[in-house]
Structure formats: structure tokens, C-alpha cells
Short mmCIF file of C-alpha atoms in Angstrom, two decimals:
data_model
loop_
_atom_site.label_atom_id
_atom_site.label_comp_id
_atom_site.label_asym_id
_atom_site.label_seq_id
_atom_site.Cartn_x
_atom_site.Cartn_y
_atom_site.Cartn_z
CA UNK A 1098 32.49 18.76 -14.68
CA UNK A 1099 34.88 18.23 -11.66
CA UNK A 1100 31.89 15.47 -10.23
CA UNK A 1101 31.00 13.80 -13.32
CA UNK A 1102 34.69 13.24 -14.85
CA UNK A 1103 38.00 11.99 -13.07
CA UNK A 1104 41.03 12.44 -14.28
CA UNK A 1105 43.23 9.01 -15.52
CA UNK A 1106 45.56 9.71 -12.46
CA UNK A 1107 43.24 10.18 -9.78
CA UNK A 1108 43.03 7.76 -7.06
CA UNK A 1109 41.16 5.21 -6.49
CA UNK A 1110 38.91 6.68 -3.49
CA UNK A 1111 38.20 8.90 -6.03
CA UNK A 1112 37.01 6.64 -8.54
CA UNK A 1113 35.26 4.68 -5.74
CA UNK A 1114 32.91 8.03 -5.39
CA UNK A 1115 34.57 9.78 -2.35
CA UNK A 1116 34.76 13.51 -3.71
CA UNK A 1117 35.63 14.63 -0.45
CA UNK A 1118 39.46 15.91 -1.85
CA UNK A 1119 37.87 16.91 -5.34
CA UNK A 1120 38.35 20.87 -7.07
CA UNK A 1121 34.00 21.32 -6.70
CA UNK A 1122 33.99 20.33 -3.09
CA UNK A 1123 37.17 22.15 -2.05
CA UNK A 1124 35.64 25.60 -3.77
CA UNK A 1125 32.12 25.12 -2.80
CA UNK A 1126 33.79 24.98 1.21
CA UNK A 1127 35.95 28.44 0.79
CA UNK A 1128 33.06 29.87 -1.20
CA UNK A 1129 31.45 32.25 1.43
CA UNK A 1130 30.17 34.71 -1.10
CA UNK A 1131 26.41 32.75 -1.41
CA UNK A 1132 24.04 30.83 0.20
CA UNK A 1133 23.26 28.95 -2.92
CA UNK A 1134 26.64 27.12 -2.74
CA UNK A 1135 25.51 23.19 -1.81
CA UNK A 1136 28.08 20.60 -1.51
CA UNK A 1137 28.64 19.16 -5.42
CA UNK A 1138 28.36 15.45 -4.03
CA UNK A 1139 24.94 15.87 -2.67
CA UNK A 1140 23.97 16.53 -6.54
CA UNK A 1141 26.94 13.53 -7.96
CA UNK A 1142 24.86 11.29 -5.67
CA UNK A 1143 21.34 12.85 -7.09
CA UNK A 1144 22.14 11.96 -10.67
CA UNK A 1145 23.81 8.30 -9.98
CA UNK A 1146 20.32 7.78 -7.83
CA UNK A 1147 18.16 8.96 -10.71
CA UNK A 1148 19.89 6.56 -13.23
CA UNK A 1149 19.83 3.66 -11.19
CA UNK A 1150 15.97 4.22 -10.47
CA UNK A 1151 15.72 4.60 -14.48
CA UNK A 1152 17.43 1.28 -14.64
CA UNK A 1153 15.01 0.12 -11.75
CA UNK A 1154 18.13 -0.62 -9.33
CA UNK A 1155 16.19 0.53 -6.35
CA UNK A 1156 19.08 -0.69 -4.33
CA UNK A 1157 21.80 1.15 -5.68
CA UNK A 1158 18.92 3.95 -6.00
CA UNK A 1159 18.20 4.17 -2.15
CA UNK A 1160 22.08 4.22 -1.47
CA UNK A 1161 22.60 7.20 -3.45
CA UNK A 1162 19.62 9.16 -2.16
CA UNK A 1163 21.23 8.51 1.27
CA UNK A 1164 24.48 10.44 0.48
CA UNK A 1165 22.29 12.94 -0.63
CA UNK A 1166 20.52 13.12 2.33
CA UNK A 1167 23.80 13.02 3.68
CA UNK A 1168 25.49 15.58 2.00
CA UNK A 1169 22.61 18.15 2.16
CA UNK A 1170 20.00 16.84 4.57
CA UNK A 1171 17.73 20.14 3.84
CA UNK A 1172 15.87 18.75 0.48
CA UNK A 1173 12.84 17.34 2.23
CA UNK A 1174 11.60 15.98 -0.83
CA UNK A 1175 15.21 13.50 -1.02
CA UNK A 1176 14.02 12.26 2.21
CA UNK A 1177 10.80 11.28 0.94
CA UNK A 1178 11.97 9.62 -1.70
CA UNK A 1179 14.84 8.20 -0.26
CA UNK A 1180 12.01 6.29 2.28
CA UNK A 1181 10.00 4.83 -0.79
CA UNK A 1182 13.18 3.26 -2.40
CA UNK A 1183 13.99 1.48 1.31
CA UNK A 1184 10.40 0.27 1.51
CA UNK A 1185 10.32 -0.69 -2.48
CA UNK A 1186 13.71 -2.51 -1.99
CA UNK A 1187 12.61 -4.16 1.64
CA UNK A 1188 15.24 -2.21 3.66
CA UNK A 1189 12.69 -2.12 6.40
CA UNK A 1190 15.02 -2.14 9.62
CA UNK A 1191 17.17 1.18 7.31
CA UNK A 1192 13.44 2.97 6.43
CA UNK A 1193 12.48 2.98 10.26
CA UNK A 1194 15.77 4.69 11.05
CA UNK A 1195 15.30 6.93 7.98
CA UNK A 1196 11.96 7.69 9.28
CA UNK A 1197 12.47 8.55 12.54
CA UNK A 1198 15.10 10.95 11.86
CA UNK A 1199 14.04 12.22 8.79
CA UNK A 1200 10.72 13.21 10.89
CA UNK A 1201 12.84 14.91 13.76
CA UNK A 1202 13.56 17.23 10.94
CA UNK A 1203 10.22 17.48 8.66
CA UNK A 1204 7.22 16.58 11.53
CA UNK A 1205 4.49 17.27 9.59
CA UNK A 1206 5.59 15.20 6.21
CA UNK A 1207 2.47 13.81 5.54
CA UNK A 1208 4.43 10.56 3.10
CA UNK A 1209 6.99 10.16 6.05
CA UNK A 1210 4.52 9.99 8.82
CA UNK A 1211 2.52 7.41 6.48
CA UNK A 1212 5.39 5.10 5.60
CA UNK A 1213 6.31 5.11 9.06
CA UNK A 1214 2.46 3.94 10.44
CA UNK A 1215 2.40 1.38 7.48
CA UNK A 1216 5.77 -0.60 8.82
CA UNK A 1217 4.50 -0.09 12.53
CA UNK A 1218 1.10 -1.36 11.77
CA UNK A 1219 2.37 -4.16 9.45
CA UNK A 1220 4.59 -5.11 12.51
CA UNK A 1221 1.63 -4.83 14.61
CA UNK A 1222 2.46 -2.08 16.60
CA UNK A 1223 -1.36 -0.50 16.07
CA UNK A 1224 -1.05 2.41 19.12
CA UNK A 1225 2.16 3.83 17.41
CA UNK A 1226 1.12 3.22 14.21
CA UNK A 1227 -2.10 5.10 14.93
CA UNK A 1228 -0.18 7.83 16.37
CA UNK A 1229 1.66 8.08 12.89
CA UNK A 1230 -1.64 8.45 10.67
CA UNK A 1231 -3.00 11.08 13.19
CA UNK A 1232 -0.11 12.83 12.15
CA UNK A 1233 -0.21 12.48 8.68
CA UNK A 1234 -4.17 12.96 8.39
CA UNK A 1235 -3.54 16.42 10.14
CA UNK A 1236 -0.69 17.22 7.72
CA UNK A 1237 -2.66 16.51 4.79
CA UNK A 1238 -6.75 16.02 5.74
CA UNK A 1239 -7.90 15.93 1.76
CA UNK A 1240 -5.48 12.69 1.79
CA UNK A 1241 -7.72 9.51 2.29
CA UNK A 1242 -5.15 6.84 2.44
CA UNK A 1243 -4.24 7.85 6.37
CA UNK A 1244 -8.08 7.79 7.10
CA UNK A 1245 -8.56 3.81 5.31
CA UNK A 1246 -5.01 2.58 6.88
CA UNK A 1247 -6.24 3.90 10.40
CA UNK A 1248 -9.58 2.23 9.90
CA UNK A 1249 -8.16 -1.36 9.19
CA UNK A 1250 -6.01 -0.79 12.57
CA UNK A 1251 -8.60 0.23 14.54
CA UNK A 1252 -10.40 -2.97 13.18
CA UNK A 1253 -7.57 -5.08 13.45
CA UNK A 1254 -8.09 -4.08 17.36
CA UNK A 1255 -12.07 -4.87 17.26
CA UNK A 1256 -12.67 -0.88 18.46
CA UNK A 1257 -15.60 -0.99 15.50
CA UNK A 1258 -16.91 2.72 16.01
CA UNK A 1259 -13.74 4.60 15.58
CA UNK A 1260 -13.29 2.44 12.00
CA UNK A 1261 -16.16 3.30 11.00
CA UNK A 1262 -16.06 7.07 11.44
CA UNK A 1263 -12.61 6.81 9.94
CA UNK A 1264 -13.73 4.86 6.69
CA UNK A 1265 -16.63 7.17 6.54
CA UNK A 1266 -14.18 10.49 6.59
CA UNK A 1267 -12.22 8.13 3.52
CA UNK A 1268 -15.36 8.54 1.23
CA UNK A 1269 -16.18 11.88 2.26
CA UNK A 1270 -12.79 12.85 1.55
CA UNK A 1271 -12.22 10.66 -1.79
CA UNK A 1272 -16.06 9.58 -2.73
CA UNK A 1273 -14.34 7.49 -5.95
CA UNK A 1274 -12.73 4.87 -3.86
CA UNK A 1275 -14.09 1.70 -3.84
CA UNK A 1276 -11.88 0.36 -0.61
CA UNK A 1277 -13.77 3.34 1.10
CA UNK A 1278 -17.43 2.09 0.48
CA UNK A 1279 -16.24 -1.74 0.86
CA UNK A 1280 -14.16 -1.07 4.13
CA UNK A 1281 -17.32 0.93 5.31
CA UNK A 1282 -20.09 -1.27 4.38
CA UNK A 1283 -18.00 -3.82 6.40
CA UNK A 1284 -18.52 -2.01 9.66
CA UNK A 1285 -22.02 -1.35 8.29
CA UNK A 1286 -22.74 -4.95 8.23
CA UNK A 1287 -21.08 -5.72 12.07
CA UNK A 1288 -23.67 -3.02 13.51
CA UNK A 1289 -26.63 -4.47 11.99
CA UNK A 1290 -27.01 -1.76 9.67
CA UNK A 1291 -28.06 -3.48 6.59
CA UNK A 1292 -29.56 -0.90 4.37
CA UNK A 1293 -26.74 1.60 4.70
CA UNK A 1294 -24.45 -1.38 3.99
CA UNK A 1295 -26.63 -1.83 0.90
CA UNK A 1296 -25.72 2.09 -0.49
CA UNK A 1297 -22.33 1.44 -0.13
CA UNK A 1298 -21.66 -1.92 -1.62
CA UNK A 1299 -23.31 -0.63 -4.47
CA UNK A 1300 -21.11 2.50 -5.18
CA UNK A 1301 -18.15 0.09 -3.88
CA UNK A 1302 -19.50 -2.38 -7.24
CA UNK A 1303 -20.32 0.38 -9.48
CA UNK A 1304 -16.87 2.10 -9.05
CA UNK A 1305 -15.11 -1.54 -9.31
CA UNK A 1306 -17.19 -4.04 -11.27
CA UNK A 1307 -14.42 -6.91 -10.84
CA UNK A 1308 -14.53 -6.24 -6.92
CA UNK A 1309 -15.73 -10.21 -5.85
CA UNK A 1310 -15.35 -9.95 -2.44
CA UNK A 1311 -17.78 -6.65 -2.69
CA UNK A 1312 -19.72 -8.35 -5.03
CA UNK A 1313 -20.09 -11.07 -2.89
CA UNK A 1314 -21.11 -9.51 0.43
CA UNK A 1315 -23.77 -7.11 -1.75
CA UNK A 1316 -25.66 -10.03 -2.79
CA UNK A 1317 -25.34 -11.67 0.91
CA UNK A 1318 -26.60 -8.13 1.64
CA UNK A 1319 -29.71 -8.33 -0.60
CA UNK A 1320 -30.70 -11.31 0.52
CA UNK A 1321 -30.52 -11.01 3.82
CA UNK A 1322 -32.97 -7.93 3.13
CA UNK A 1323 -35.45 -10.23 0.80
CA UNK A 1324 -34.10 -8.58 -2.91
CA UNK A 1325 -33.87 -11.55 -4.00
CA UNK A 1326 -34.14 -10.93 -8.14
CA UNK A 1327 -31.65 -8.48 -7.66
CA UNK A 1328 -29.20 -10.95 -5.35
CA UNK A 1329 -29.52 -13.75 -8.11
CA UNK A 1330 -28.42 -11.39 -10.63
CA UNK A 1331 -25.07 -10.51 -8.77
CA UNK A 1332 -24.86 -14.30 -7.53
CA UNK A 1333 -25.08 -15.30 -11.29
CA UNK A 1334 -22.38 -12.42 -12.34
CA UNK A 1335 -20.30 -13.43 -9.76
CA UNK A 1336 -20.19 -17.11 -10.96
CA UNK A 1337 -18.73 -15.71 -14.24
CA UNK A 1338 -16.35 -13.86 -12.65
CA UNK A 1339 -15.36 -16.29 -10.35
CA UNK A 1340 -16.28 -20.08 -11.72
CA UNK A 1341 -14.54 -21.79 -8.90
CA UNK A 1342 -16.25 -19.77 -6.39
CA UNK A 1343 -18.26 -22.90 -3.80
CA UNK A 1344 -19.77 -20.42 -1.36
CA UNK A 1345 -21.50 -18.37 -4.35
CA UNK A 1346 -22.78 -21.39 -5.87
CA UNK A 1347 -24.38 -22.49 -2.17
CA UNK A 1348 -26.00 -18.70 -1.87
CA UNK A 1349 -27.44 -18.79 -5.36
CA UNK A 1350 -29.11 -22.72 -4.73
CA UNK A 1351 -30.39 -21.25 -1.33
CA UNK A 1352 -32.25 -18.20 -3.32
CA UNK A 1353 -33.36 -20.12 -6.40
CA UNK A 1354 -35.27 -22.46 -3.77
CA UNK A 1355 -37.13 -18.87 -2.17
CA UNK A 1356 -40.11 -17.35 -4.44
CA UNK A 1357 -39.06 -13.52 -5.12
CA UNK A 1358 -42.19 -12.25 -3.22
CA UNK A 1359 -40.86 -14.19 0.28
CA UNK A 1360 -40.01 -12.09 3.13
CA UNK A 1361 -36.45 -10.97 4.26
CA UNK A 1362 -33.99 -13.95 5.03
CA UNK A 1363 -33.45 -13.62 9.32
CA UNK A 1364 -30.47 -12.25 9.91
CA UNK A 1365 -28.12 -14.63 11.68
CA UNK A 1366 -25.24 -13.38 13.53
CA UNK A 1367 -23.65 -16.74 13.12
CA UNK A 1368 -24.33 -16.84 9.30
CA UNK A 1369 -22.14 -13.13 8.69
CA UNK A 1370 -19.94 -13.72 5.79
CA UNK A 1371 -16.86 -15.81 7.80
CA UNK A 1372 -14.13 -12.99 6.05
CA UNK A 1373 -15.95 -10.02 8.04
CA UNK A 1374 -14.35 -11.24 11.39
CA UNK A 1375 -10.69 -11.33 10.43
CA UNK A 1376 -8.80 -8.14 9.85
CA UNK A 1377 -8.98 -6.93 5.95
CA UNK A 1378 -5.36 -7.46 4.14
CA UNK A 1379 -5.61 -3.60 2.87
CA UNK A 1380 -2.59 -3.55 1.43
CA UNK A 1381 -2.73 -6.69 -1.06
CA UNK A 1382 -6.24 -4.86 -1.96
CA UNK A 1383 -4.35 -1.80 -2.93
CA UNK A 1384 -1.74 -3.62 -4.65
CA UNK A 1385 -4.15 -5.22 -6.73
CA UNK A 1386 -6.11 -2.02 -7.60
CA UNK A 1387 -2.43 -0.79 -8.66
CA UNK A 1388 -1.68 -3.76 -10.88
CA UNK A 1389 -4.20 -3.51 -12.55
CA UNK A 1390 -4.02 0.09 -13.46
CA UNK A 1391 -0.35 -1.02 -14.55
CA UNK A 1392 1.08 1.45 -11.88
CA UNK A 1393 4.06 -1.38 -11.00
CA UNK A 1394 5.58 0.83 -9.03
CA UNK A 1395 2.91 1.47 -6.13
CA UNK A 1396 2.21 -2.18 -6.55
CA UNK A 1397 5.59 -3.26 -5.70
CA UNK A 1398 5.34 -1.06 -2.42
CA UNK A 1399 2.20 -2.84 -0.73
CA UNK A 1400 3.31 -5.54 -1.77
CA UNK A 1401 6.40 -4.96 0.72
CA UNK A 1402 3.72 -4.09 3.44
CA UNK A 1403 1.87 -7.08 2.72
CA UNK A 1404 5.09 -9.29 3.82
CA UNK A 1405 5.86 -7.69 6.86
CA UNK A 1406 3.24 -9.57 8.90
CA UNK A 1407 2.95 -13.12 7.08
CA UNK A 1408 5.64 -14.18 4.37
CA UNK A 1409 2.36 -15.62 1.65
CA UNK A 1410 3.11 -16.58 -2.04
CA UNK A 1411 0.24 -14.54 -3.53
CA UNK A 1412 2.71 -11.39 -3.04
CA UNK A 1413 5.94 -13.07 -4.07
CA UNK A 1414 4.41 -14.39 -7.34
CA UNK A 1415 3.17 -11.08 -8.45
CA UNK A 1416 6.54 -9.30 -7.40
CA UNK A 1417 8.06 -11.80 -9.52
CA UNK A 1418 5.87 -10.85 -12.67
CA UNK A 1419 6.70 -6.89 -11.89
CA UNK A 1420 10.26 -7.40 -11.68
CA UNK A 1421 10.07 -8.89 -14.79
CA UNK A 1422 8.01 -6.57 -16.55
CA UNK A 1423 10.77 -3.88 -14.89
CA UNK A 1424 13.54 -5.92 -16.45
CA UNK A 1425 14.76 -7.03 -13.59
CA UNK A 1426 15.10 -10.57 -13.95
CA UNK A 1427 17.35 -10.92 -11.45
CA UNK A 1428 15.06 -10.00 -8.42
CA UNK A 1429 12.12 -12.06 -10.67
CA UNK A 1430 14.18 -15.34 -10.19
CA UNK A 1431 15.02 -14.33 -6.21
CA UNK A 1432 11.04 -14.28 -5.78
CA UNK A 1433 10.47 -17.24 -7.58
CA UNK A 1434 12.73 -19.02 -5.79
CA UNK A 1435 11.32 -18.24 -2.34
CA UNK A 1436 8.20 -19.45 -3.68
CA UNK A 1437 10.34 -22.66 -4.63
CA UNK A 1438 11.47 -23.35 -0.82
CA UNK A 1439 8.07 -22.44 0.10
CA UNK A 1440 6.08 -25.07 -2.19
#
């Protein structure tokens, strides 16, 4: 009662949210009879952090985890979450500090260590990003998510055999993720390895039917191995999927011109889908996965990662439309207007 209702008289430090002089805080500090007395503001701060997150003030929500953490740094569980509000709200410079001490405390916090590698790699520190998924994967090895993030870093440096056996430990340890088979097949593919690339670009498709990109390099996949009938098909579904879509249209004239009964198209190294030789944007993949599965809130968070290497509109647009959705309308018309000064 003493945290959650001043008195008319009391000052205005007070009112401002500094309980350091109140009756709860004064007690709890003589109080030597049990352990289970906790400083009262570390809780005051707790409930003003879970109404602003109700009211989807991540800001306010992030400051008010941080007195918690403040006031009663032992909760490892506020730390996490007080991490995830940083990165939701784009406090990236305050969630590496947060991090990095938070970790000194809690080394093996499987969410810490990954937020941590996801800034770092986004910022293109890959060694000390790495470093930070090793950790995590060891703190919690039934998590994929270290294991896929670690892949696309080791890709991102062109070491091809280490992604691999990490995106092939992702569908061992998740088999019902689609980035898995996709991110795998890709590495498939670079080794020459067409038939296993095959196997997984059709789980990757059967476990994401609206996957183009996956759609696009199984049918370059079939036909590069001669099945044609079956790369028409996808090169025909694709077309619905994706009308607009030039470089489907080209592979589709290019089969419809070869009798089904011809042999295997040669493989050209120069003739590899052009998107296999940059590094995969992972986390506007997982956004989308998220956003459409209505889960805003993981959206909104790779979306953040997505902007720490390149500011892009693609991100900025669909923040806008979450923030709305969120009623936040506020932060919807900050987004669009970056996307104003950029175009």
C-alpha cells in the first residue's frame, strides 16, 4: 500500500517515483528477521513495467524493468526481459551494456547470450558473435535458433562446411522448420550436392507452401537434375504466387522448350541462382514467418536486427503496420515518416 499510494503531502521526489525515504523501504532495510524481505521498489517498478508493456510502451516498459534490475538484480528472468524490451524499442547501444553485465552474472542464459550474438553479428562482428551462440547452443542444445543464426555467420564469412553442419544440427534438432531445410539445401546446392538439396527443398516447401524463394530454387533444383514435369509444375505454382516474378517466367520458357524425356540440364557454376552468393537476410525471414502467424511481437524484434546492418524500407513499412495494429500510432507515423525522407 505504502508503494502504490502517496499521501497528498508527500513530496514531489516522491511522486516522481523515488521511494527511497518511503515507510516499505525504510522497514524492509531494518527487517533482519527474513531472507524473503526484497526492496518494495524493485516490485513498484515490476508492476509500472507490466502496465506499460500492456499498453505496448516498450519504452517506458524497459525503463522500469531497469530499476528492477536495479533494485534487486537477482531475478534472472527481469534481466531477460528487460534485454527484449531494449532490442524491441531499438535501445541497442543500452542492450549491449545490459548484456554484458547481465551475463557477468547469469553466463549460461541461453536468451542473453543469443540477443547478445544477434546485435554483434548484425554489427558484423561474426568471431564474437559466434562466440555468443556457442554459448547459448551449450546452454540450451534442443534450442535451434543458435544453431540457424551461427550458420548464416559462418556463411556470411564463406567458411561453407561449418554452416552446413550447423544448419544440419537446426533440423535435427527442430525437423519442422522450414529456414532449417532452406538454409541447408543452400549449402547443399554450393557443394554440388544436388539430390540431397532436392530432399530438403521439398520438406522446406511442404512445411511452408508460400516459401518463393524455396520454391524457386526447388524447381531450379529439378531441372538442373532433368525432372522436368515436376519443375513446370512448381514453375507454374510459383507464377501464381508470384505474377511479377521475370526470372520464373524465363525458367518455365527454358523447360517448356525441353521434351520431359531429355537428359539432366549441365550444371553451370555460373548459372547458380544469383541470391545463393550473398549472405541470407535471416532475420527479415523470421520476421516474416512471425507476421504471418500474427505473433507481432517476435516480429517487431527481427525486425530491429534487420536494421542494424542496412537501414531498408521493407522493415520500416511493416513496423509501421505492427505499431498500428499495437495501437501505437505514434511510433506507426515515426516509421512512416523515415520511409518519407527515404523515398
Amino acid at each position: 500500500a505504502n508503494c502504490s499510494a502517496l499521501p497528498l503531502g508527500q513530496s514531489s521526489s516522491m511522486r516522481d517515483g523515488d521511494l527511497a525515504s518511503s515507510y516499505a523501504v525504510k522497514i524492509v532495510k531494518t527487517d533482519k528477521t527474513t531472507q524473503a524481505s526484497k526492496d518494495p521498489r524493485a516490485y513498484y517498478h515490476f508492476l509500472l513495467a507490466l502496465k506499460a508493456e500492456s499498453e505496448s510502451q516498450f519504452e517506458l516498459a524497459a525503463s522500469h524493468y531497469g530499476e528492477v534490475v536495479k533494485h534487486d538484480p537477482t531475478v534472472e528472468e527481469m534481466h531477460e526481459t528487460l534485454a527484449v524490451l531494449l532490442l524491441r524499442s531499438g535501445q541497442l547501444d543500452e542492450l549491449l551494456k545490459v548484456c554484458q553485465s547481465s551475463l557477468e552474472q547469469f553466463p549460461n542464459n541461453p536468451a542473453l547470450n543469443l540477443i547478445l550474438a544477434d546485435v554483434l553479428a548484425g554489427r558484423k562482428d561474426y568471431y564474437g558473435a559466434i562466440k555468443y551462440y556457442r554459448k547459448a547452443a551449450e546452454a540450451d542444445p534442443d534450442g535451434s535458433r543458435a544453431y540457424l543464426l551461427m550458420g548464416t555467420v559462418y556463411d556470411a564469412l564463406k567458411q561453407y562446411d561449418p554452416a552446413r553442419e550447423m544448419y544440419e544440427k537446426v533440423v535435427l534438432t527442430e525437423p519442422s522448420n522450414p529456414l532449417g531445410y532452406h538454409l541447408l539445401s543452400q549449402s547443399q546446392i554450393r557443394q554440388g550436392d544436388l539430390e540431397a538439396a532436392q530432399v530438403s527443398l521439398g520438406k522446406a516447401v511442404s512445411l511452408r507452401p508460400n516459401f518463393i524463394q524455396a520454391r524457386e530454387h526447388f524447381a531450379w533444383v529439378l531441372m538442373k537434375l532433368g525432372i522436368t514435369e515436376q519443375a513446370i509444375r512448381e514453375l507454374k505454382l510459383l507464377i501464381k504466387l508470384d505474377p511479377r516474378n521475370e526470372k520464373v517466367r524465363k525458367y518455365l520458357e527454358q523447360l517448356q522448350n525441353i521434351s520431359s524425356s531429355a537428359k539432366a540440364v549441365p550444371l553451370d557454376s555460373q548459372d547458380v541462382p544469383e541470391d545463393l552468393s550473398r549472405p541470407v537476410d535471416i532475420h527479415m525471414n523470421i520476421a516474416a514467418i512471425f507476421y504471418e502467424q500474427a505473433d507481432y511481437l517476435k516480429a517487431l524484434d527481427e525486425f530491429q536486427l534487420a536494421l542494424i546492418g542496412e537501414d531498408r524500407k521493407e522493415p520500416h513499412m511493416l513496423m509501421s503496420r505492427i505499431y498500428e495494429i499495437l495501437g501505437r500510432l505514434d511510433k506507426a507515423i515515426d516509421e512512416f515518416e523515415i520511409l518519407r525522407k527515404m523515398d
